Short mmCIF file of the C-alpha atoms (twelve columns), coordinates in Angstrom:
data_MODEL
# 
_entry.id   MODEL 
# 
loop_
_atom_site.group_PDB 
_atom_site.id 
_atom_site.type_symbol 
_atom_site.label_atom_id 
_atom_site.label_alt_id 
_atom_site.label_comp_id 
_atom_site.label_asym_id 
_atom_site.label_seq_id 
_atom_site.Cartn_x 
_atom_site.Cartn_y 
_atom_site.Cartn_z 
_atom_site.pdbx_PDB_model_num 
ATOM 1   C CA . UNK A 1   -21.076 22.899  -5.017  1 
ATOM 2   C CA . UNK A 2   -20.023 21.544  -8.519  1 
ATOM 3   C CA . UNK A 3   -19.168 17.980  -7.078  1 
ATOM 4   C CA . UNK A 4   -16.026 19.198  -5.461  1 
ATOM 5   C CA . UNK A 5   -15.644 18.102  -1.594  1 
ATOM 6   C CA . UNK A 6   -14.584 20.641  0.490   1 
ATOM 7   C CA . UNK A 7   -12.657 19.443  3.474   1 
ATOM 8   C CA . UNK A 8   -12.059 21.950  6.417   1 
ATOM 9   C CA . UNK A 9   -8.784  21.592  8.645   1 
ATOM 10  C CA . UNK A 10  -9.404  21.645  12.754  1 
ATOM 11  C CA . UNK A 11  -7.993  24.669  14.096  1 
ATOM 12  C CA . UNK A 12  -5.919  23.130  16.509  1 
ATOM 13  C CA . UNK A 13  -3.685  21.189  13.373  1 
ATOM 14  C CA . UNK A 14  0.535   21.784  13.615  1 
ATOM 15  C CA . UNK A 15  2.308   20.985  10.892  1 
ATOM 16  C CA . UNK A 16  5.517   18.429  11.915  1 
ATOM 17  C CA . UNK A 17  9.230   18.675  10.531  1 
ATOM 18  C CA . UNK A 18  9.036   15.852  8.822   1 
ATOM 19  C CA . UNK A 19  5.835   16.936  6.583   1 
ATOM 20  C CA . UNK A 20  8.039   20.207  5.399   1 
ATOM 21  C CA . UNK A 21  10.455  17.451  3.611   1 
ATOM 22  C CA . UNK A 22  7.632   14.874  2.625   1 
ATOM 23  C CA . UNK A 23  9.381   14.088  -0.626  1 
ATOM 24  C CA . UNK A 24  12.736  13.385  0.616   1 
ATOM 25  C CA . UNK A 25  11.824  11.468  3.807   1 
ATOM 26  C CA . UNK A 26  9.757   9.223   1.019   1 
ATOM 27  C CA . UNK A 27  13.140  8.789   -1.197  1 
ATOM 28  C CA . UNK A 28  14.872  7.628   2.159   1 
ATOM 29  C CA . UNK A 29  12.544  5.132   2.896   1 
ATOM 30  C CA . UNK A 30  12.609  4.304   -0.519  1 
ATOM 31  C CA . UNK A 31  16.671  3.975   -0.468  1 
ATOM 32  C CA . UNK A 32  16.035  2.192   3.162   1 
ATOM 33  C CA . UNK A 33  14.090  -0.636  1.422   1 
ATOM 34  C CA . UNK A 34  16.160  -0.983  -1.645  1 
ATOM 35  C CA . UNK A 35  19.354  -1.881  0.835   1 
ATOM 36  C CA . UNK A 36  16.860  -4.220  2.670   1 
ATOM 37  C CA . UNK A 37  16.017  -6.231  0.093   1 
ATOM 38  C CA . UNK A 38  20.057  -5.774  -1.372  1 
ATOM 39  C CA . UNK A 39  20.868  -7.469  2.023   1 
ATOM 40  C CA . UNK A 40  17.651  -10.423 1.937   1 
ATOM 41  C CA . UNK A 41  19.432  -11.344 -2.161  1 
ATOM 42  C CA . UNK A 42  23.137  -11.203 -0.177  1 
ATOM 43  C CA . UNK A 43  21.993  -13.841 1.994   1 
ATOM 44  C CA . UNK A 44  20.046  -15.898 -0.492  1 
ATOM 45  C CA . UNK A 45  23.445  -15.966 -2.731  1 
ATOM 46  C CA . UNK A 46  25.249  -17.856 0.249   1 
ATOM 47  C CA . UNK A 47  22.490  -20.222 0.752   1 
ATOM 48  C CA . UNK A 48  22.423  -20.796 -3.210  1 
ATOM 49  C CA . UNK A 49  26.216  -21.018 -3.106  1 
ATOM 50  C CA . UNK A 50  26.262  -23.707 -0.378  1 
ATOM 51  C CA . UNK A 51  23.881  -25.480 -1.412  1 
ATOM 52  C CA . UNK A 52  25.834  -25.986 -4.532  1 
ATOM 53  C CA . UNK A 53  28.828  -27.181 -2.912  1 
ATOM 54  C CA . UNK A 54  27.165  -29.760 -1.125  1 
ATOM 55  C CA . UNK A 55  25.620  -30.856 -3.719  1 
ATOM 56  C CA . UNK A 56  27.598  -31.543 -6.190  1 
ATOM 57  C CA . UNK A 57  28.459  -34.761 -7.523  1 
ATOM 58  C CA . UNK A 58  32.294  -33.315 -8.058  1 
ATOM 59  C CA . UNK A 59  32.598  -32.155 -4.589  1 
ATOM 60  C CA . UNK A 60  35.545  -31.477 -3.121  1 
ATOM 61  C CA . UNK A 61  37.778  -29.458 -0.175  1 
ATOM 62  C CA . UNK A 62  38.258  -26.388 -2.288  1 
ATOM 63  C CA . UNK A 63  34.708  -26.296 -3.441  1 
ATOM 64  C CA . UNK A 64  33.715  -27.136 0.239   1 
ATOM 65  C CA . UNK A 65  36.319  -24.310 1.100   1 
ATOM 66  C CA . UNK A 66  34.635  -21.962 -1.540  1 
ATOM 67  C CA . UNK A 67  31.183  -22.638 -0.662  1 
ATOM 68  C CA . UNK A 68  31.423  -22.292 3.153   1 
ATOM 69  C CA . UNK A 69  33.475  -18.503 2.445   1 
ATOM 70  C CA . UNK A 70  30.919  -17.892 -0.245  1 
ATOM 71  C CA . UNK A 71  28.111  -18.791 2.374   1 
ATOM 72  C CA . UNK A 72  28.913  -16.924 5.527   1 
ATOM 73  C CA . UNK A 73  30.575  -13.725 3.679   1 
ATOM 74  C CA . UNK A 74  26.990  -13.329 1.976   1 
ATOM 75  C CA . UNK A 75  24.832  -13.997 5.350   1 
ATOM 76  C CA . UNK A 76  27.263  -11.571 7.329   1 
ATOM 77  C CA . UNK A 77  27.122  -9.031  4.369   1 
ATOM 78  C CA . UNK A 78  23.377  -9.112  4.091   1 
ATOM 79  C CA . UNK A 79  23.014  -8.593  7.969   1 
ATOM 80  C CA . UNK A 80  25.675  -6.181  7.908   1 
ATOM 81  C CA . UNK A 81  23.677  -4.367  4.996   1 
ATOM 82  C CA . UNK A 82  20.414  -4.672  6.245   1 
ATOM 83  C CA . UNK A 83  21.661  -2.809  9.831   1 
ATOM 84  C CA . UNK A 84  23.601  -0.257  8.309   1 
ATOM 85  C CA . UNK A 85  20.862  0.504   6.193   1 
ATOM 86  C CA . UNK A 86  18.828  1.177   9.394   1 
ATOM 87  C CA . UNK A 87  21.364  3.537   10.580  1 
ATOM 88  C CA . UNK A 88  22.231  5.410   7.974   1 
ATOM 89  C CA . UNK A 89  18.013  6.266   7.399   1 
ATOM 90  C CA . UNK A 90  17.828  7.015   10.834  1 
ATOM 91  C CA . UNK A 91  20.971  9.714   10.158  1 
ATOM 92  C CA . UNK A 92  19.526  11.003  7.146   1 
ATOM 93  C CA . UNK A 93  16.422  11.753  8.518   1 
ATOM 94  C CA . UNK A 94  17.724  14.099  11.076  1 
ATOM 95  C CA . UNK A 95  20.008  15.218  8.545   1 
ATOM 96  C CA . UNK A 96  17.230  15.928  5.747   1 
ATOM 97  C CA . UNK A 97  14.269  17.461  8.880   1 
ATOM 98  C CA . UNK A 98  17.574  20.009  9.908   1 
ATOM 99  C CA . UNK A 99  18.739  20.484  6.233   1 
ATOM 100 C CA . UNK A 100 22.306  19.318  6.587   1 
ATOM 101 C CA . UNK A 101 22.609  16.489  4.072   1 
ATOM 102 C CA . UNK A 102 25.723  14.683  3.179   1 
ATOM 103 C CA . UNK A 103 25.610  11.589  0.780   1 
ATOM 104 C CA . UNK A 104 27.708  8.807   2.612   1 
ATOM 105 C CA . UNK A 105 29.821  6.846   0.766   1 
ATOM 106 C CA . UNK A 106 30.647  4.237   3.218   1 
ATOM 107 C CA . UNK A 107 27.553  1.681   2.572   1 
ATOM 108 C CA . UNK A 108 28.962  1.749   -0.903  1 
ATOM 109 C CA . UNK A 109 32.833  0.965   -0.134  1 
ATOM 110 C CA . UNK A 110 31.278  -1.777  2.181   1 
ATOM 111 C CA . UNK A 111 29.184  -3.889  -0.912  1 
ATOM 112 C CA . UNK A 112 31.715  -3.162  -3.411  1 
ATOM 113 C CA . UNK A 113 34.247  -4.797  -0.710  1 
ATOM 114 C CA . UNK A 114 31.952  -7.650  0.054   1 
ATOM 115 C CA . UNK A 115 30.564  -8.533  -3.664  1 
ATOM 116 C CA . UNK A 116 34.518  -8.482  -4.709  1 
ATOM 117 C CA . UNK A 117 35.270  -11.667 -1.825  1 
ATOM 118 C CA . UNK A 118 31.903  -13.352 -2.843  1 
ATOM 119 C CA . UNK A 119 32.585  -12.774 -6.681  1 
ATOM 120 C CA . UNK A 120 36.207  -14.088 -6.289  1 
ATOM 121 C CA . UNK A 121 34.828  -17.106 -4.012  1 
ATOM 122 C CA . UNK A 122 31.882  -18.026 -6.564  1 
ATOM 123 C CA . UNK A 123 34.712  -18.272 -9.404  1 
ATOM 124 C CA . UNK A 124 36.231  -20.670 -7.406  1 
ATOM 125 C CA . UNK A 125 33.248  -22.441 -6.517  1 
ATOM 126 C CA . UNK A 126 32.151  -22.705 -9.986  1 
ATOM 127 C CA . UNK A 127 35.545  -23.553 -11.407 1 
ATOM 128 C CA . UNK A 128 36.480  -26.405 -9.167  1 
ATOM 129 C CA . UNK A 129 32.604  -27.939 -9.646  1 
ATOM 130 C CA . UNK A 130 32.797  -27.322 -13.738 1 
ATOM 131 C CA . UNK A 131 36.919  -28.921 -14.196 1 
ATOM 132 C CA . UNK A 132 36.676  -31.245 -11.305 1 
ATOM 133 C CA . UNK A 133 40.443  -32.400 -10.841 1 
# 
């Protein structure tokens, strides 16, 4: 026997779609989680932002006005992002077990899009709470 462990399959054993692709169904779940926890840090950025606003000694309406955008754009996004994420692996699943693949681009447009108004709203934020007027 030479210390190796033979292992014998049961007769009755089919093999699935999904084990013929076992290597890209593992990158989509991979991908899957990556937007997942892309979508958890969106949402922790608006908290962060908010509570930054609110606490500041300098406060005032256009931080408020900053913070609150900054706040709710991220905790939408990161929703948004986390359920598109969900739908798009679902898609690519199918797509990958009946070998008709096409990279979408439209998760993509969507964070570029969103990190642009939370970017542009975190300036703000920061510049009104570092040259209070």
């Amino acid at each position: 026997m030479n210390g190796v462990i033979h292992i014998s399959l049961a007769d009755n054993e089919t093999t699935t779609i999904d084990s013929q692709y076992v290597q890209q169904h593992l990158a989509n779940e991979r991908t899957f989680l990556a937007w997942v926890r892309t979508g958890i840090a969106m949402a922790g950025i608006g908290f962060l932002a908010a509570g930054f606003g609110f606490n500041s000694s300098a406060y005032d309406r256009l931080a408020h006005i900053a913070a609150i955008i900054t706040g709710i754009t991220s905790l939408i996004g990161g929703i948004s992002i986390i359920l598109y994420s969900a739908a798009a692996y679902h898609r690519k699943r199918t797509q990958i077990n009946e070998q008709t693949f096409q990279a979408s681009t439209g998760l993509i447009r969507f964070l570029t899009m969103l990190l642009l108004v939370i970017g542009l709203a975190l300036a703000i934020l920061l510049y009104v709470l570092l040259f209070p007027a």
